[in-house]
CSV table of C-alpha atoms in Angstrom, one decimal:
chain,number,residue,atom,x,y,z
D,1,UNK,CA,-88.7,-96.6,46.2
D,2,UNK,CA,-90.9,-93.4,47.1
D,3,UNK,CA,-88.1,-91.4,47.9
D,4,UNK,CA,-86.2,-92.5,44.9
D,5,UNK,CA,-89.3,-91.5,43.0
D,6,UNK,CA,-89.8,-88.0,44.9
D,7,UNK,CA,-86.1,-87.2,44.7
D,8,UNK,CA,-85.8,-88.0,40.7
D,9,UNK,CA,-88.9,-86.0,40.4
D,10,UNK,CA,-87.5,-83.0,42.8
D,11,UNK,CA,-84.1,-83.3,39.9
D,12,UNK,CA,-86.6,-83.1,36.4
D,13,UNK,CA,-88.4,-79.9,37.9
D,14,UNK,CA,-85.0,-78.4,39.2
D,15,UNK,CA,-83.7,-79.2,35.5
D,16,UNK,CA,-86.9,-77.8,33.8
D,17,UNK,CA,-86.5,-74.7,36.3
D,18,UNK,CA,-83.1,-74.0,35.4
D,19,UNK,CA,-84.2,-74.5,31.5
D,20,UNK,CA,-86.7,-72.0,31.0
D,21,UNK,CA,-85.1,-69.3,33.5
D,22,UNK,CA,-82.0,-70.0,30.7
D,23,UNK,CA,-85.0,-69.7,27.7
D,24,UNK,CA,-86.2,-66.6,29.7
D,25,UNK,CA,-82.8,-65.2,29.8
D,26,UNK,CA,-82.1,-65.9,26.2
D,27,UNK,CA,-84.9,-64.6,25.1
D,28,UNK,CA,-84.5,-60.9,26.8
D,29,UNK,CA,-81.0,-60.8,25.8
D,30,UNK,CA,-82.3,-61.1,22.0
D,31,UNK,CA,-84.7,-58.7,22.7
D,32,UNK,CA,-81.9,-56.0,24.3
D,33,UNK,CA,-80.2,-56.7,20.9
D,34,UNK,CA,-84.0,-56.1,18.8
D,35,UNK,CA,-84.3,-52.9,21.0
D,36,UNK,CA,-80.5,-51.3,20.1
D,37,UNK,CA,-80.7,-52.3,16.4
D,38,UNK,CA,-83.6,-50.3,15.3
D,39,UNK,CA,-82.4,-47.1,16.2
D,40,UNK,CA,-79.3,-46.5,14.2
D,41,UNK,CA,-80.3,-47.2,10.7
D,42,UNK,CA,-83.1,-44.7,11.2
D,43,UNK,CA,-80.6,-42.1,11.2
D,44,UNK,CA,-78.1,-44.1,8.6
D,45,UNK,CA,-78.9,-45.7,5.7
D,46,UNK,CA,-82.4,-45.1,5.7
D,47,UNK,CA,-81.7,-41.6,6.1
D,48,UNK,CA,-79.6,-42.0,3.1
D,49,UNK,CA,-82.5,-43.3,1.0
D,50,UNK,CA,-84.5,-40.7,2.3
D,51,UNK,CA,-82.2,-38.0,1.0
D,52,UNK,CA,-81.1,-39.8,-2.2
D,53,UNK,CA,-84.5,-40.6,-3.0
D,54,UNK,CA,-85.5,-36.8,-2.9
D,55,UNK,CA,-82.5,-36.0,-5.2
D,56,UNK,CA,-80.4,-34.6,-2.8
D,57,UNK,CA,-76.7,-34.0,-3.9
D,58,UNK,CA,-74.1,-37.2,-3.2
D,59,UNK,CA,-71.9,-34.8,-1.2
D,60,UNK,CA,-74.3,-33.6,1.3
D,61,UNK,CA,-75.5,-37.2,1.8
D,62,UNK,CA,-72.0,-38.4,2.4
D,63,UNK,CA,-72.0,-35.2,5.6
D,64,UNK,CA,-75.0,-37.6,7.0
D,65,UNK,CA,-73.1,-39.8,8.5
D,66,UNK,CA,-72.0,-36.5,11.1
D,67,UNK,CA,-76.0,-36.6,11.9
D,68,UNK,CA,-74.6,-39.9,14.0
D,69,UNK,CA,-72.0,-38.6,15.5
D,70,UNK,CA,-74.4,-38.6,19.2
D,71,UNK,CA,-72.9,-42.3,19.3
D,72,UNK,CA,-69.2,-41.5,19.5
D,73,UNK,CA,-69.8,-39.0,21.7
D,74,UNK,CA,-72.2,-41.1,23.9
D,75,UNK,CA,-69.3,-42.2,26.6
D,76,UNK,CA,-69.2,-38.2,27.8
D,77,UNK,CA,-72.7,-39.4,29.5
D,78,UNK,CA,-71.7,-42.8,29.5
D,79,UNK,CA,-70.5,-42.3,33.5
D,80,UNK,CA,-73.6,-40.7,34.3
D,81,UNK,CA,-76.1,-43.3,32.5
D,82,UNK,CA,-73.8,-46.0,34.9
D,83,UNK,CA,-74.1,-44.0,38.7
D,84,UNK,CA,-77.4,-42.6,38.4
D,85,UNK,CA,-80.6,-43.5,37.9
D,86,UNK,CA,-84.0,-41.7,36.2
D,87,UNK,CA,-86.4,-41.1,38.8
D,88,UNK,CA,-88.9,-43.6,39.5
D,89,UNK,CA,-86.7,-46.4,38.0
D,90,UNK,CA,-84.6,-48.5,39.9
D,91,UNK,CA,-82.1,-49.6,37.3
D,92,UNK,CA,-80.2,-48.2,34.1
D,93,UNK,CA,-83.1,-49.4,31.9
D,94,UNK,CA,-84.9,-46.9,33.0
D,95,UNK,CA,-82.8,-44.3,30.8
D,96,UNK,CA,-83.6,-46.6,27.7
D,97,UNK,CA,-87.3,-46.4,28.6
D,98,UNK,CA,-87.1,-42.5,28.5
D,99,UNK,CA,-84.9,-42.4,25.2
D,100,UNK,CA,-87.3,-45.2,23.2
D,101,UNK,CA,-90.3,-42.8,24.2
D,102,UNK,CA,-88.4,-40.0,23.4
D,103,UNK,CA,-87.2,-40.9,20.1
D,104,UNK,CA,-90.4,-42.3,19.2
D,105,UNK,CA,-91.8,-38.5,19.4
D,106,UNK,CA,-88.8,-37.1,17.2
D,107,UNK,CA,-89.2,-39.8,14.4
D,108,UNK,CA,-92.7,-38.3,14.1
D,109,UNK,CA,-91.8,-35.0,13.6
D,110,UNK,CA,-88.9,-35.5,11.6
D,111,UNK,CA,-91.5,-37.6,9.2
D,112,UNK,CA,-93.1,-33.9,8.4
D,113,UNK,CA,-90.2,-32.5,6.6
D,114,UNK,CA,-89.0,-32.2,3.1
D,115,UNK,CA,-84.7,-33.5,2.8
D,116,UNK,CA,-85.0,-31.1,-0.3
D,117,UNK,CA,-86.4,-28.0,0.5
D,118,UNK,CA,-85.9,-28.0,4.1
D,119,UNK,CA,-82.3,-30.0,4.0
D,120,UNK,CA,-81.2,-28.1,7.1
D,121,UNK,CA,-84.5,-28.5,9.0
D,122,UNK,CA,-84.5,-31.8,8.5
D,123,UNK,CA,-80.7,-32.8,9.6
D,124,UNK,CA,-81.3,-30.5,12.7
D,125,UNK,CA,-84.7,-33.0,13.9
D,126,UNK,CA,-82.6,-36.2,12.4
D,127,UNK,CA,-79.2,-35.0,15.0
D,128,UNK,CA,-82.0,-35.1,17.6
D,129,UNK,CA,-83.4,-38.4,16.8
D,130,UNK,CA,-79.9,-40.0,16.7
D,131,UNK,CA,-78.8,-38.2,20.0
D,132,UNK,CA,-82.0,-40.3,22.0
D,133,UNK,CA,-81.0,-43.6,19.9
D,134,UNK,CA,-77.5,-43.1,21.2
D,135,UNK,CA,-78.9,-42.8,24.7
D,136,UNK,CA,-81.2,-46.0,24.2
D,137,UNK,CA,-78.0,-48.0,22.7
D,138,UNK,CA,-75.8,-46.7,25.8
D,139,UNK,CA,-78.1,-47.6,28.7
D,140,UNK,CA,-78.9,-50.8,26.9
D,141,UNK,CA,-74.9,-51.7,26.9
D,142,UNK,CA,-74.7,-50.9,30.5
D,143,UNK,CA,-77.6,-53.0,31.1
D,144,UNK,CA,-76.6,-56.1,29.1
D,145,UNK,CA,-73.0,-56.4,31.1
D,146,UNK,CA,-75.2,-56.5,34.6
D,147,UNK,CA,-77.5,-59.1,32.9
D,148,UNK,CA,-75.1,-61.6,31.7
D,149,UNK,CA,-72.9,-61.3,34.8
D,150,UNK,CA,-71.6,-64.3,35.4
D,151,UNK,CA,-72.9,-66.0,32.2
D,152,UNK,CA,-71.5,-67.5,29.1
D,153,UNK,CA,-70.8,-64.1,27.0
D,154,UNK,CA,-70.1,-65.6,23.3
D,155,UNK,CA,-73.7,-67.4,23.6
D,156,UNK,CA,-75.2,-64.2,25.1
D,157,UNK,CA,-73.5,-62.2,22.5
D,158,UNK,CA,-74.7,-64.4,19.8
D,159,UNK,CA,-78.2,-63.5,21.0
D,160,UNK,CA,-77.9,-60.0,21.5
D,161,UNK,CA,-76.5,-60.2,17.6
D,162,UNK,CA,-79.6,-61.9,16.5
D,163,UNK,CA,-81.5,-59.0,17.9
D,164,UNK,CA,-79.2,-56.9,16.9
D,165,UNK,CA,-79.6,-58.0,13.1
D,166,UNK,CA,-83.3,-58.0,13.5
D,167,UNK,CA,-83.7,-54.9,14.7
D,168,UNK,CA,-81.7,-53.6,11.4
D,169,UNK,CA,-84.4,-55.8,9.0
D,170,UNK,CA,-87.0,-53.8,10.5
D,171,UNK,CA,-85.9,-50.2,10.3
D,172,UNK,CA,-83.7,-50.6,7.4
D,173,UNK,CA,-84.9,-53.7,5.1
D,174,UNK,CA,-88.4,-52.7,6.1
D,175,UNK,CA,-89.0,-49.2,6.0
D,176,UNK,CA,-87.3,-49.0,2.6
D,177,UNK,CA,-89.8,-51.3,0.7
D,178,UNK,CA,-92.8,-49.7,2.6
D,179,UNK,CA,-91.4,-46.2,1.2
D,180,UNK,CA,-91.5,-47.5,-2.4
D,181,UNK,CA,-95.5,-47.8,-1.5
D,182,UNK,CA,-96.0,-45.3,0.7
D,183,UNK,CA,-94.8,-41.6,1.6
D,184,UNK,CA,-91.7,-41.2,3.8
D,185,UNK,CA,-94.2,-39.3,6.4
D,186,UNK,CA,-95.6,-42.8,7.2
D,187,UNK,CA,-92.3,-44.7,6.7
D,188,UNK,CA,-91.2,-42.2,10.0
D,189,UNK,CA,-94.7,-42.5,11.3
D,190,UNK,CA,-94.5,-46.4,11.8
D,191,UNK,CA,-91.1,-46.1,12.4
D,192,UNK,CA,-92.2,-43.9,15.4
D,193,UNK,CA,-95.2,-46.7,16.8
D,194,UNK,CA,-92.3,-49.6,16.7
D,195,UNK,CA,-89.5,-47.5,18.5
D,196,UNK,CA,-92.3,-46.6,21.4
D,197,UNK,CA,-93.6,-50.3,21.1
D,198,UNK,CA,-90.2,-51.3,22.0
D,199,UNK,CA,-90.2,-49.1,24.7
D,200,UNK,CA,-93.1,-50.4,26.4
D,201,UNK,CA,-91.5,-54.2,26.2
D,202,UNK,CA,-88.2,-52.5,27.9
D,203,UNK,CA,-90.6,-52.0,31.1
D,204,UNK,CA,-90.6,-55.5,31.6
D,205,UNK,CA,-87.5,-56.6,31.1
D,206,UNK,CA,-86.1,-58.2,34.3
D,207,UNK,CA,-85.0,-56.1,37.2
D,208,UNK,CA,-81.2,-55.3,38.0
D,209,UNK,CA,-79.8,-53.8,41.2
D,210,UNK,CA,-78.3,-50.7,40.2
D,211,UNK,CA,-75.1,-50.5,42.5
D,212,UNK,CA,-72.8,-47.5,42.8
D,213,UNK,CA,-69.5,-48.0,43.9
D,214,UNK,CA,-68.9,-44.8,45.8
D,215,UNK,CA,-65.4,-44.6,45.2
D,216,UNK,CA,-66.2,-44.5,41.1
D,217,UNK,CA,-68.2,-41.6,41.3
D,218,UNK,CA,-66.1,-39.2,40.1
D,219,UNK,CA,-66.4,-38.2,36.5
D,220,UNK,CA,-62.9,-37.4,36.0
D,221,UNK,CA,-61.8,-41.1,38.1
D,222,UNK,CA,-64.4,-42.9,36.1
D,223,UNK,CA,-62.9,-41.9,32.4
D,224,UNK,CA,-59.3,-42.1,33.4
D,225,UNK,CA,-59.7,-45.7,34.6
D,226,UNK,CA,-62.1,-46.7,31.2
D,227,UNK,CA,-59.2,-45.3,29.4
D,228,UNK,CA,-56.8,-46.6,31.3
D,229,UNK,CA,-58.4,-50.5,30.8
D,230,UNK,CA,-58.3,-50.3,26.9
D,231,UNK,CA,-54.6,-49.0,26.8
D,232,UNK,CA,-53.4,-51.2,29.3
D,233,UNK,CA,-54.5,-54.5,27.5
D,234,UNK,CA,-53.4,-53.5,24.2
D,235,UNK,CA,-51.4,-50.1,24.2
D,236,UNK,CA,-51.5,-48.0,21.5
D,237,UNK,CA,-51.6,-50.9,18.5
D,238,UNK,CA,-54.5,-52.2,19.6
D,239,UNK,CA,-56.4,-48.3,19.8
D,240,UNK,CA,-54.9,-47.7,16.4
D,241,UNK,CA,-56.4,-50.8,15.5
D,242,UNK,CA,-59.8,-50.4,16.7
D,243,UNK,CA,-59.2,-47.3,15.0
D,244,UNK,CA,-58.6,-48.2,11.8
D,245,UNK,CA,-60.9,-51.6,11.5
D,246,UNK,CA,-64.0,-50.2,10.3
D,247,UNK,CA,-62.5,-47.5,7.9
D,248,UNK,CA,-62.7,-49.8,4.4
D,249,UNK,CA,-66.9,-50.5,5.7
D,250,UNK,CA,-66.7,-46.6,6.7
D,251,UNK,CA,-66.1,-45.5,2.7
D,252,UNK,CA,-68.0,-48.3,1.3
D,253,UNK,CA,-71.0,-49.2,3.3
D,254,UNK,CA,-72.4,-45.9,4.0
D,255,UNK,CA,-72.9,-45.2,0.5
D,256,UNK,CA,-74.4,-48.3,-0.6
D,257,UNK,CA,-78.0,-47.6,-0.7
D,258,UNK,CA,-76.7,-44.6,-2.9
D,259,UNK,CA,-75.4,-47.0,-5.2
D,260,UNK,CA,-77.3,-49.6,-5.6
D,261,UNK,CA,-80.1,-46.6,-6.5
D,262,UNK,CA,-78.5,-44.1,-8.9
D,263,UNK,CA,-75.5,-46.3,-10.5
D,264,UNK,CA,-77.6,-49.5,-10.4
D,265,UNK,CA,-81.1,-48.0,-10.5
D,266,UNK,CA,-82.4,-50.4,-8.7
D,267,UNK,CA,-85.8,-49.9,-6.9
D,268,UNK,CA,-86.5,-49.1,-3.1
D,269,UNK,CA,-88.0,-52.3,-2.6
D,270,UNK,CA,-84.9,-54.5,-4.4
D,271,UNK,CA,-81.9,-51.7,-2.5
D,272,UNK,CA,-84.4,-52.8,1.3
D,273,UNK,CA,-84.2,-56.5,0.3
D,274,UNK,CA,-80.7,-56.9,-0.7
D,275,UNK,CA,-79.2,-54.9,1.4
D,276,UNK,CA,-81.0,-55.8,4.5
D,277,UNK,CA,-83.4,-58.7,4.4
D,278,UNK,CA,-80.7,-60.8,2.7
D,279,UNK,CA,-77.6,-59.0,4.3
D,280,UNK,CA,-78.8,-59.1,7.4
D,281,UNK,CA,-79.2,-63.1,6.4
D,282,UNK,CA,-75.8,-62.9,5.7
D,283,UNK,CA,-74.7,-61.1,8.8
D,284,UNK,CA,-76.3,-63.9,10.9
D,285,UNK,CA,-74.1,-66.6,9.0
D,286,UNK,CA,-71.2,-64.5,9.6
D,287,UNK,CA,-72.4,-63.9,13.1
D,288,UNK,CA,-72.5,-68.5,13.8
D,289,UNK,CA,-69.1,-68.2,12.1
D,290,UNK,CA,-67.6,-65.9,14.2
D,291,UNK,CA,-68.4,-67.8,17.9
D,292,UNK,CA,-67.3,-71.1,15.9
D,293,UNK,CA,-64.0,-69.0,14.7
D,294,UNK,CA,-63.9,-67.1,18.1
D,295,UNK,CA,-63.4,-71.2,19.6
D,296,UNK,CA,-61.3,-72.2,17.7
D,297,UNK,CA,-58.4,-69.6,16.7
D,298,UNK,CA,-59.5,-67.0,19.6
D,299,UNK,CA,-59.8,-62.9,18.5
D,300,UNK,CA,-57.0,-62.5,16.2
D,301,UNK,CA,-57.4,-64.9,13.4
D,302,UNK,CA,-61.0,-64.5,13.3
D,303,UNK,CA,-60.5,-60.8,12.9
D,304,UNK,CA,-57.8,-61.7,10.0
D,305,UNK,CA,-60.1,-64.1,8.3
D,306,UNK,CA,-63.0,-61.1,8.0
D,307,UNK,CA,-60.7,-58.7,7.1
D,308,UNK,CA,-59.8,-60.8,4.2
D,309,UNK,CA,-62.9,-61.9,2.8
D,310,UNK,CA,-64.5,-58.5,3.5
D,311,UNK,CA,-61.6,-57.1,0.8
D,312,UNK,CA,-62.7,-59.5,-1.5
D,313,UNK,CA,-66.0,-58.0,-1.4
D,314,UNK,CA,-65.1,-54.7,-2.2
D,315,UNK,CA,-62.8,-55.6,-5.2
D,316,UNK,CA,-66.0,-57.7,-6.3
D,317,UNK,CA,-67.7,-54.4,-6.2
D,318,UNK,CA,-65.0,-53.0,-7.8
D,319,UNK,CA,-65.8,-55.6,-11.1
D,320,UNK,CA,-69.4,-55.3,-10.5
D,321,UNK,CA,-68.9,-51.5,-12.0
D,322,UNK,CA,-67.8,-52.8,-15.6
D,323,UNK,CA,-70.5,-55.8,-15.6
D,324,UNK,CA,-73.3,-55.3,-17.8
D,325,UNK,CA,-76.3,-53.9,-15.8
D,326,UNK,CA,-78.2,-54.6,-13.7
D,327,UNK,CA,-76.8,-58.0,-12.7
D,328,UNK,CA,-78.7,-58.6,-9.4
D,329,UNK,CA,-77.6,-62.3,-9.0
D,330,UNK,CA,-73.7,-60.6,-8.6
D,331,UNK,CA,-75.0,-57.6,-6.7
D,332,UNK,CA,-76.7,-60.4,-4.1
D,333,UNK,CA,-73.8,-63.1,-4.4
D,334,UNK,CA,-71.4,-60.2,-3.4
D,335,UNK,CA,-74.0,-58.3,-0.6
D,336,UNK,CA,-73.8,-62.3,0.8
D,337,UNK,CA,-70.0,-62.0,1.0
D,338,UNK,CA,-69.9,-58.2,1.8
D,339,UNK,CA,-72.1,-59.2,5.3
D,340,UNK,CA,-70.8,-62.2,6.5
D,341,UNK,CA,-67.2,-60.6,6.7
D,342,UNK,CA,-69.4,-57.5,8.6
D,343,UNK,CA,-71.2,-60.2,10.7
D,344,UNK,CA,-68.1,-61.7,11.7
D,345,UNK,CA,-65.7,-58.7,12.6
D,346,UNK,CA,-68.6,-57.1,14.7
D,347,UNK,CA,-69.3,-60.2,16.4
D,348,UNK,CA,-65.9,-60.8,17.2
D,349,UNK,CA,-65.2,-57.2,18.4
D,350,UNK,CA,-69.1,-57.2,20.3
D,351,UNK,CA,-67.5,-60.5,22.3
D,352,UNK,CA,-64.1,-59.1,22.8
D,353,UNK,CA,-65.8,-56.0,24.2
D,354,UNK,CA,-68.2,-57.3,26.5
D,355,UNK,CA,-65.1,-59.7,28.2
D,356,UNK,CA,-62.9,-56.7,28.8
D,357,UNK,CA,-65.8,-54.7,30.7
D,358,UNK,CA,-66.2,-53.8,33.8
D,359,UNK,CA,-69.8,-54.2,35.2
D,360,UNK,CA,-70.3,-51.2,37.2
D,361,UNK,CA,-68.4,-49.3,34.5
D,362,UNK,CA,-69.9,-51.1,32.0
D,363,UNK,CA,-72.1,-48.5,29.9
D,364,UNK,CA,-68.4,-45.8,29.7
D,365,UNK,CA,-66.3,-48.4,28.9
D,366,UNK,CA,-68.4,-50.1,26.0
D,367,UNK,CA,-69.4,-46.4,24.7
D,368,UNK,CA,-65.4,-45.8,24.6
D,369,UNK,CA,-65.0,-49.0,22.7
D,370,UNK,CA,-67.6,-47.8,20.5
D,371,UNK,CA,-65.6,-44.7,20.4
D,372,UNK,CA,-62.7,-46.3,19.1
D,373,UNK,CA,-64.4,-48.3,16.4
D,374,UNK,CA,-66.8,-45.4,15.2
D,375,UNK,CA,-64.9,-42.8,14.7
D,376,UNK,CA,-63.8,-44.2,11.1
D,377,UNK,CA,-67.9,-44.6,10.2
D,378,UNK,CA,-68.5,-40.7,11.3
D,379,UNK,CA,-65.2,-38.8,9.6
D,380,UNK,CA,-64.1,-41.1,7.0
D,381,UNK,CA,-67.5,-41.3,5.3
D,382,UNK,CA,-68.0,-37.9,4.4
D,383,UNK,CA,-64.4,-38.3,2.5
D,384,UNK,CA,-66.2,-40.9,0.4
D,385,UNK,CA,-68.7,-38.7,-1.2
D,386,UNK,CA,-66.0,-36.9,-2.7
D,387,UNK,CA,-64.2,-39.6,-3.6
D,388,UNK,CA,-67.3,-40.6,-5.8
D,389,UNK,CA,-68.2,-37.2,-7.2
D,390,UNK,CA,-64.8,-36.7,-8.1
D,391,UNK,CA,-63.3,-39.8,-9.3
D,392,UNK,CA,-66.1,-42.9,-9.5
D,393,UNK,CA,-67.3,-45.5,-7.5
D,394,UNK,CA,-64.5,-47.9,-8.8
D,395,UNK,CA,-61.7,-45.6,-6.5
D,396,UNK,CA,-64.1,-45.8,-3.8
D,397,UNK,CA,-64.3,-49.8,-3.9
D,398,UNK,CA,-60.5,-50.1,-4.9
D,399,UNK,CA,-60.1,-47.7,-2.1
D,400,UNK,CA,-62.3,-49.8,0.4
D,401,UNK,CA,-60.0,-52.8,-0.4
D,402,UNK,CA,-56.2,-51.0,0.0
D,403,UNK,CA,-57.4,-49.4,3.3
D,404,UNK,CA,-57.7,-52.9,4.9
D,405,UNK,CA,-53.6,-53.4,4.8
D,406,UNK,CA,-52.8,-51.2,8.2
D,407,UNK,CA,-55.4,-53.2,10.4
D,408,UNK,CA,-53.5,-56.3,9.2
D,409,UNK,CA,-50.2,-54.9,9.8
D,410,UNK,CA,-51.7,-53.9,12.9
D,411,UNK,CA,-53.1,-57.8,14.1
D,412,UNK,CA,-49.5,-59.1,13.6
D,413,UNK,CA,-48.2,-57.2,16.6
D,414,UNK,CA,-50.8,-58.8,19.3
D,415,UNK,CA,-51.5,-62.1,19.9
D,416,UNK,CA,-54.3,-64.0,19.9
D,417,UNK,CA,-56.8,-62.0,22.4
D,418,UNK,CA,-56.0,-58.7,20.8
D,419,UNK,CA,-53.2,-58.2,23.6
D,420,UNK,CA,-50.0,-55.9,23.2
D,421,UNK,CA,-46.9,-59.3,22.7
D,422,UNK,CA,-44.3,-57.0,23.9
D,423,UNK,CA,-45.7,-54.9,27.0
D,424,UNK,CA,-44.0,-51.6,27.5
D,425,UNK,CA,-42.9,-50.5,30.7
D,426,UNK,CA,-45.6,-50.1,33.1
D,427,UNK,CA,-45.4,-48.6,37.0
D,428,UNK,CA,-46.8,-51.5,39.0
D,429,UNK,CA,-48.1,-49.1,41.9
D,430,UNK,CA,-50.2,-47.5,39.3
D,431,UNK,CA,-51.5,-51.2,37.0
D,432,UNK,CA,-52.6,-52.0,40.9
D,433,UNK,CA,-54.5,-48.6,41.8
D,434,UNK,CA,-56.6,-49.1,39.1
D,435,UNK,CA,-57.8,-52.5,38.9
């Protein structure tokens, strides 16, 4: 009967073990998702609000989105962040530690100048800022494969997303209703304190063995086989694709903070709320709807289904330009729709990403992803300021919605896990060098 006892006992604390080590894990893999969310929107859409709030003209706030362009470019580092550490440090974290400290620094200076009179002072410091919260998204990446190795990814990813969302309340939502009370200098100021903050949690996150494959330390080796990975699984329809996906939320999204404050004239508070608090609300639905989708029909028709919905949220836009104004309920009924076709085509490219990855290659071949995916948001959305200064926001939304026709034509020619149906010819001695 005592050994019974001792042994059902010896099973609850081996179960409550295994529990909170899973809690523990969870709960740093939402925290790698807070700690990569806050960094972009600094230099986006809060940016954006920045500029448009100080008058600055539409077409030199649609040329922001080039300020960014340290995150498509990331994966020319990407091989370095994954062989070789930061002195001192042990593991790839330690280059996020470096870049949260080091961006923190930047936002403070770039909190001291004027978007209007010193327009070309101020993009030069915002560049810099965007080029460490590339770093600090990169290194986190790398670091995120080697933690959930071996681990359920869609629930991990869900976490991470979470985070992710978070982190995008907090320096988007956030910082936009504290500038309708306060100056932009503190808005970048506090901005500053929470990027350091979350550098200082980054130093205890858990350790990693940084391992380096010594036959994958060549730059030149490293690239061609990232490279090689994407256009093996889905040739060139799935690069067009990946391509070509975000282009409709490259024209509309970018400029949304601009319209929601000159065409709709709403307030900073209402454009931080809706577009944030309760989009980022929104994104989190999408996000639970996605890993349910992602179950159940796999990549493809997941992808379909938020391509769909998120054209119906740009035609809605579309209507919400000859509605009487301003008619928040719509705005927030179609901000609701708008994210939760967002939340689940990033979700669903975030977990199709992170199961095509190699670990040690991890940080390159997610920045190449990335890559793929981003270079719509950097060089299609300067196009839509002039679309806007020349012909309306209406051509912009209708725009938005037509655009989304090629990435469906696109999904029809792979099958359900975003692979090529019809593989072209491959040479076999080659396929096996490189995996």
């Amino acid at each position: 009967m005592n050994s019974k006892s001792f042994e059902y006992t010896l099973e609850v604390n081996t179960k409550n073990i295994v529990l909170f080590s899973q809690k523990r894990e969870y709960i740093w893999s939402f925290l790698i998702g807070l700690c990569c969310g806050t960094p972009y929107i600094l230099t986006a859409s809060t940016l954006k609000a920045w500029f448009t709030n100080s008058n600055v003209s539409i077409v030199v706030i649609g040329w922001l989105s080039l300020v960014n362009i340290s995150y498509l470019l990331k994966f020319i580092w990407g091989p370095f962040f994954d062989h070789f550490v930061p002195p001192g440090y042990k593991s790839i974290k330690g280059w996020a530690i470096i870049a949260h400290f080091s961006m923190g620094i930047m936002l403070y200076v770039l909190g001291h100048f004027d978007p209007l009179s010193q327009t070309k002072q101020t993009i030069f410091v915002a560049c810099i800022v965007a080029f460490f919260g590339s770093c600090i998204t990169l290194a986190l990446d790398g670091y995120w494969v080697r933690f959930i190795k071996g681990k359920q990814i869609n629930t991990f990813a869900g976490f991470t997303e979470v985070g992710y969302r978070l982190g995008k309340i907090i320096t988007g939502g956030f910082t936009l209703i504290l500038a309708d009370h306060f100056s932009w200098y503190f808005v970048y100021t506090i901005s500053s304190i929470i990027i350091t903050l979350l550098g200082i949690v980054m130093c205890f996150a858990p350790h990693i063995d940084h391992v380096n494959d010594s036959e994958d330390l060549n730059y030149i080796s490293t690239m061609k086989k990232s490279w090689y990975h994407i256009k093996q699984h889905g040739h060139w329809v799935l690069i067009l694709f990946l391509i070509l996906v975000k282009v409709n939320e490259a024209l509309e999204h970018n400029l949304l903070p601009v319209f929601m404050l000159r065409f709709l004239a709403l307030s900073l508070t209402n454009v931080g709320v809706i577009t944030k608090v309760i989009g980022i609300i929104a994104n989190l639905i999408g996000l639970a709807i996605a890993l349910r989708l992602i179950q159940m029909l796999h990549y493809k028709h997941t992808l379909i289904i938020g391509l769909l919905i998120h054209a119906s949220s740009a035609l809605l836009y579309l209507w919400l330009c000859y509605t009487p104004l301003p008619n928040v309920p719509f705005i927030v009924l179609i901000t609701l729709i708008d994210n939760i076709s967002r939340g689940i085509i990033t979700t669903t490219l975030f977990a199709f990403y992170a199961s095509q990855v190699n670990e040690n290659l991890s940080a390159t071949q997610l920045s190449l992803f990335s890559l793929l995916t981003g270079t719509s948001g950097i060089f299609f959305a300067p196009i839509a300021g002039y679309i806007v200064d020349n012909f309306g926001w209406e051509t912009l939304f209708f725009t938005s919605a037509i655009i989304t026709i090629p990435s469906m034509a696109l999904l029809t020619q792979l099958d359900r896990n975003l692979t090529i149906r019809i593989k072209p010819p491959s040479h076999a001695g080659f396929a096996t060098e490189n995996r």
